[in-house]
Amino acid sequence: MPKGKSQEATNDLVLSFKAVRQALGWIGALLPVALILGGAGFDHHVAASISDTYYTAMKDVFVGAMCATGVFLVSYRGYDRAPDEFLSDTWISRIAGAAAIGLALMPTAPALPEPTGGLTAMQRLIGPGPTSVLHFTCAALFFAMLATFCLFLFTRTGTTRAATRAKINRNRVYRSCGWVLVGVILAVLAMKLIELALPASTAVFRSWSAMFILEAIGVWAFGLSWLVKGESIGFLND
């Protein structure tokens, strides 16, 4: 391949990487906002959790956004696996993408025994309870893989050059987002344990939309990290 064509192909590949990263970032940044505005406008309240929007007028937005996120992540190709790494960028993004699609297609248990529109195929096949367990397993895996990106993959610097000031600042953002995601996972786990120990707390948490708030914070952290990685925030670029 002529040098010019080779460089053009390389440039197109870089632009494609950036486009995918930016798309993921904007989905993360805008999804909670869309669900809040849609819930307030159509249902006159914010759902108890992002997962619960499956049973609201914003179902299509939630499912569509998570499936799009999953497809982007499954198709994402990052750096090759380093010798000291267990999984490469590609495999971590594939796991995250599969988890995103899984949590969209296997919804949390409905608040009502027979929700509007009926049960999904998976809920009819194995029951709403087991489907909900799979949903939360996928959600935890999704957030865990996103935290892995932020804390370990995005922060890497090429071995042939020292980190620039902009790269150091980006790494601070990545690590902050990663620890926010870890904190969200732990906070959600704590809420679930409290609900098991004190069933009455479930109604209180739902009335505060506490789960929605935690999930939204995690999704915003995800969105910010990928917007930075996609070079959408100018002052953080080299």
Short mmCIF file of C-alpha atoms in Angstrom, two decimals:
data_model
loop_
_atom_site.label_atom_id
_atom_site.label_comp_id
_atom_site.label_asym_id
_atom_site.label_seq_id
_atom_site.Cartn_x
_atom_site.Cartn_y
_atom_site.Cartn_z
CA MET A 1 0.00 0.00 0.00
CA PRO A 2 1.41 3.46 -0.90
CA LYS A 3 2.51 5.56 2.04
CA GLY A 4 -0.22 8.15 1.47
CA LYS A 5 -2.94 5.50 1.39
CA SER A 6 -1.51 3.82 4.48
CA GLN A 7 -1.52 7.12 6.39
CA GLU A 8 -5.07 7.83 5.20
CA ALA A 9 -6.22 4.41 6.43
CA THR A 10 -4.51 5.03 9.77
CA ASN A 11 -6.15 8.44 10.09
CA ASP A 12 -9.57 6.98 9.27
CA LEU A 13 -9.05 4.31 11.94
CA VAL A 14 -8.13 6.93 14.55
CA LEU A 15 -11.20 8.98 13.65
CA SER A 16 -13.34 5.83 13.92
CA PHE A 17 -11.96 5.13 17.41
CA LYS A 18 -12.72 8.70 18.46
CA ALA A 19 -16.24 8.53 17.03
CA VAL A 20 -17.05 5.36 18.98
CA ARG A 21 -15.60 6.79 22.19
CA GLN A 22 -17.52 10.03 21.76
CA ALA A 23 -20.76 8.19 21.00
CA LEU A 24 -20.37 6.14 24.19
CA GLY A 25 -19.60 9.29 26.14
CA TRP A 26 -22.63 11.18 24.91
CA ILE A 27 -24.95 8.24 25.60
CA GLY A 28 -23.67 8.14 29.18
CA ALA A 29 -23.94 11.90 29.59
CA LEU A 30 -27.44 12.26 28.16
CA LEU A 31 -29.24 9.05 29.20
CA PRO A 32 -29.94 10.02 32.85
CA VAL A 33 -31.06 13.50 31.74
CA ALA A 34 -33.43 12.03 29.15
CA LEU A 35 -34.89 9.57 31.68
CA ILE A 36 -35.40 12.30 34.28
CA LEU A 37 -37.09 14.69 31.84
CA GLY A 38 -39.14 11.92 30.24
CA GLY A 39 -40.22 10.53 33.59
CA ALA A 40 -41.26 13.94 34.84
CA GLY A 41 -43.06 14.77 31.61
CA PHE A 42 -44.82 11.50 30.82
CA ASP A 43 -45.14 9.74 34.18
CA HIS A 44 -45.04 12.82 36.47
CA HIS A 45 -42.27 11.31 38.60
CA VAL A 46 -38.72 10.04 38.37
CA ALA A 47 -38.45 6.25 38.39
CA ALA A 48 -37.12 4.52 41.49
CA SER A 49 -34.13 3.32 39.46
CA ILE A 50 -32.84 3.53 35.92
CA SER A 51 -33.73 -0.15 35.58
CA ASP A 52 -37.34 0.61 36.55
CA THR A 53 -37.72 2.91 33.54
CA TYR A 54 -38.25 -0.35 31.61
CA TYR A 55 -41.83 -0.20 32.90
CA THR A 56 -42.41 3.47 32.07
CA ALA A 57 -42.95 5.57 28.96
CA MET A 58 -39.15 5.82 28.66
CA LYS A 59 -38.67 2.07 28.15
CA ASP A 60 -37.63 2.44 24.51
CA VAL A 61 -35.06 5.11 25.38
CA PHE A 62 -33.52 2.94 28.12
CA VAL A 63 -33.44 -0.26 26.06
CA GLY A 64 -32.24 1.53 22.93
CA ALA A 65 -29.47 3.38 24.75
CA MET A 66 -28.19 0.26 26.51
CA CYS A 67 -28.29 -1.85 23.34
CA ALA A 68 -26.47 0.88 21.41
CA THR A 69 -23.90 1.08 24.21
CA GLY A 70 -23.51 -2.68 24.08
CA VAL A 71 -23.02 -2.75 20.31
CA PHE A 72 -20.46 0.07 20.46
CA LEU A 73 -18.53 -1.69 23.22
CA VAL A 74 -18.61 -5.11 21.57
CA SER A 75 -17.27 -3.58 18.34
CA TYR A 76 -14.67 -1.43 20.13
CA ARG A 77 -11.04 -2.34 19.51
CA GLY A 78 -8.54 -0.93 21.97
CA TYR A 79 -4.85 -1.59 22.49
CA ASP A 80 -3.36 -5.07 22.36
CA ARG A 81 -2.94 -6.92 25.64
CA ALA A 82 0.21 -5.94 27.51
CA PRO A 83 2.40 -8.76 28.92
CA ASP A 84 1.34 -7.98 32.49
CA GLU A 85 -2.40 -7.80 31.70
CA PHE A 86 -4.90 -10.62 32.13
CA LEU A 87 -7.43 -9.30 29.59
CA SER A 88 -7.00 -6.92 26.66
CA ASP A 89 -9.04 -3.78 26.00
CA THR A 90 -10.98 -5.75 23.41
CA TRP A 91 -12.11 -8.49 25.78
CA ILE A 92 -13.00 -6.08 28.57
CA SER A 93 -15.08 -4.00 26.15
CA ARG A 94 -16.76 -7.17 24.85
CA ILE A 95 -17.68 -8.25 28.36
CA ALA A 96 -19.00 -4.76 29.14
CA GLY A 97 -20.95 -4.69 25.88
CA ALA A 98 -22.52 -8.10 26.44
CA ALA A 99 -23.46 -7.04 29.97
CA ALA A 100 -25.06 -3.82 28.68
CA ILE A 101 -27.18 -5.75 26.19
CA GLY A 102 -28.02 -8.34 28.84
CA LEU A 103 -29.28 -5.82 31.37
CA ALA A 104 -31.41 -4.19 28.66
CA LEU A 105 -33.02 -7.44 27.48
CA MET A 106 -33.37 -9.04 30.93
CA PRO A 107 -35.25 -6.41 32.95
CA THR A 108 -35.50 -6.03 36.68
CA ALA A 109 -38.56 -7.55 38.35
CA PRO A 110 -41.71 -5.44 37.87
CA ALA A 111 -43.30 -3.70 40.83
CA LEU A 112 -46.67 -5.13 39.76
CA PRO A 113 -47.30 -8.89 39.31
CA GLU A 114 -48.42 -8.35 35.70
CA PRO A 115 -46.96 -5.10 34.34
CA THR A 116 -48.47 -3.14 31.49
CA GLY A 117 -47.51 -4.92 28.29
CA GLY A 118 -47.05 -8.25 30.04
CA LEU A 119 -43.90 -10.14 30.93
CA THR A 120 -40.92 -10.52 28.61
CA ALA A 121 -39.95 -13.83 27.03
CA MET A 122 -37.11 -14.32 29.53
CA GLN A 123 -39.41 -13.51 32.47
CA ARG A 124 -41.93 -16.07 31.22
CA LEU A 125 -39.21 -18.64 30.62
CA ILE A 126 -37.38 -18.54 33.98
CA GLY A 127 -39.56 -16.18 36.05
CA PRO A 128 -39.31 -12.48 36.95
CA GLY A 129 -37.15 -13.16 40.02
CA PRO A 130 -34.33 -15.08 38.30
CA THR A 131 -34.45 -12.64 35.38
CA SER A 132 -33.99 -9.78 37.84
CA VAL A 133 -30.96 -11.55 39.35
CA LEU A 134 -29.43 -11.84 35.87
CA HIS A 135 -30.24 -8.17 35.26
CA PHE A 136 -28.39 -6.99 38.36
CA THR A 137 -25.50 -9.38 37.65
CA CYS A 138 -25.14 -7.81 34.21
CA ALA A 139 -25.39 -4.32 35.71
CA ALA A 140 -22.65 -5.06 38.26
CA LEU A 141 -20.44 -6.58 35.56
CA PHE A 142 -21.07 -3.59 33.29
CA PHE A 143 -20.05 -1.06 35.95
CA ALA A 144 -17.07 -3.19 37.01
CA MET A 145 -15.72 -3.34 33.45
CA LEU A 146 -16.21 0.42 33.04
CA ALA A 147 -14.28 0.98 36.27
CA THR A 148 -11.52 -1.28 34.93
CA PHE A 149 -11.26 0.88 31.82
CA CYS A 150 -10.99 4.04 33.92
CA LEU A 151 -8.55 2.79 36.55
CA PHE A 152 -6.26 0.54 34.53
CA LEU A 153 -6.63 0.92 30.77
CA PHE A 154 -7.30 4.58 30.04
CA THR A 155 -4.50 5.65 32.40
CA ARG A 156 -1.75 3.83 30.50
CA THR A 157 1.02 5.86 28.88
CA GLY A 158 3.18 4.75 25.97
CA THR A 159 6.51 3.38 27.14
CA THR A 160 8.47 5.43 24.60
CA ARG A 161 7.49 8.84 25.94
CA ALA A 162 6.79 10.55 29.22
CA ALA A 163 3.26 11.57 30.16
CA THR A 164 2.36 15.11 29.16
CA ARG A 165 0.67 17.51 31.55
CA ALA A 166 -2.59 16.99 29.65
CA LYS A 167 -2.24 13.21 29.98
CA ILE A 168 -1.62 13.56 33.73
CA ASN A 169 -4.81 15.64 34.01
CA ARG A 170 -6.77 13.13 31.94
CA ASN A 171 -5.56 10.34 34.19
CA ARG A 172 -6.87 12.25 37.19
CA VAL A 173 -10.27 12.40 35.53
CA TYR A 174 -10.15 8.70 34.61
CA ARG A 175 -9.19 7.64 38.13
CA SER A 176 -11.86 9.87 39.66
CA CYS A 177 -14.49 8.36 37.36
CA GLY A 178 -13.23 4.87 38.11
CA TRP A 179 -13.45 5.31 41.86
CA VAL A 180 -16.90 6.86 41.49
CA LEU A 181 -17.98 3.71 39.64
CA VAL A 182 -16.49 1.51 42.36
CA GLY A 183 -18.28 3.61 44.97
CA VAL A 184 -21.59 3.24 43.13
CA ILE A 185 -21.19 -0.54 43.00
CA LEU A 186 -20.50 -0.69 46.74
CA ALA A 187 -23.34 1.73 47.58
CA VAL A 188 -25.84 -0.28 45.53
CA LEU A 189 -24.66 -3.48 47.22
CA ALA A 190 -25.08 -1.82 50.62
CA MET A 191 -28.62 -0.74 49.68
CA LYS A 192 -29.53 -4.29 48.66
CA LEU A 193 -28.18 -5.69 51.93
CA ILE A 194 -30.14 -3.09 53.90
CA GLU A 195 -33.30 -4.03 51.99
CA LEU A 196 -32.75 -7.70 52.82
CA ALA A 197 -32.23 -6.92 56.51
CA LEU A 198 -34.94 -4.25 56.71
CA PRO A 199 -37.64 -4.88 54.07
CA ALA A 200 -39.43 -1.67 55.05
CA SER A 201 -36.44 0.31 53.76
CA THR A 202 -37.29 -0.65 50.18
CA ALA A 203 -40.28 1.70 50.10
CA VAL A 204 -38.18 4.52 51.54
CA PHE A 205 -35.41 4.05 48.98
CA ARG A 206 -37.94 3.91 46.15
CA SER A 207 -39.68 7.08 47.32
CA TRP A 208 -36.34 8.90 47.28
CA SER A 209 -35.34 7.40 43.90
CA ALA A 210 -32.11 6.56 45.72
CA MET A 211 -31.14 3.81 43.30
CA PHE A 212 -31.78 6.09 40.32
CA ILE A 213 -29.49 8.75 41.81
CA LEU A 214 -26.66 6.26 42.39
CA GLU A 215 -27.02 4.73 38.95
CA ALA A 216 -27.16 8.15 37.29
CA ILE A 217 -23.93 9.17 39.03
CA GLY A 218 -22.28 6.00 37.75
CA VAL A 219 -23.56 6.50 34.20
CA TRP A 220 -22.37 10.13 34.22
CA ALA A 221 -18.92 8.98 35.37
CA PHE A 222 -18.91 6.48 32.50
CA GLY A 223 -19.95 9.19 30.05
CA LEU A 224 -17.34 11.68 31.23
CA SER A 225 -14.49 9.17 31.04
CA TRP A 226 -15.33 8.20 27.46
CA LEU A 227 -15.84 11.82 26.37
CA VAL A 228 -12.36 12.59 27.68
CA LYS A 229 -10.96 9.48 25.97
CA GLY A 230 -12.67 10.57 22.74
CA GLU A 231 -10.98 13.99 22.98
CA SER A 232 -14.30 15.80 23.27
CA ILE A 233 -13.06 18.09 26.06
CA GLY A 234 -10.56 20.37 24.40
CA PHE A 235 -8.54 21.66 27.33
CA LEU A 236 -7.67 18.07 28.34
CA ASN A 237 -6.27 17.17 24.92
CA ASP A 238 -2.57 17.21 24.03
#
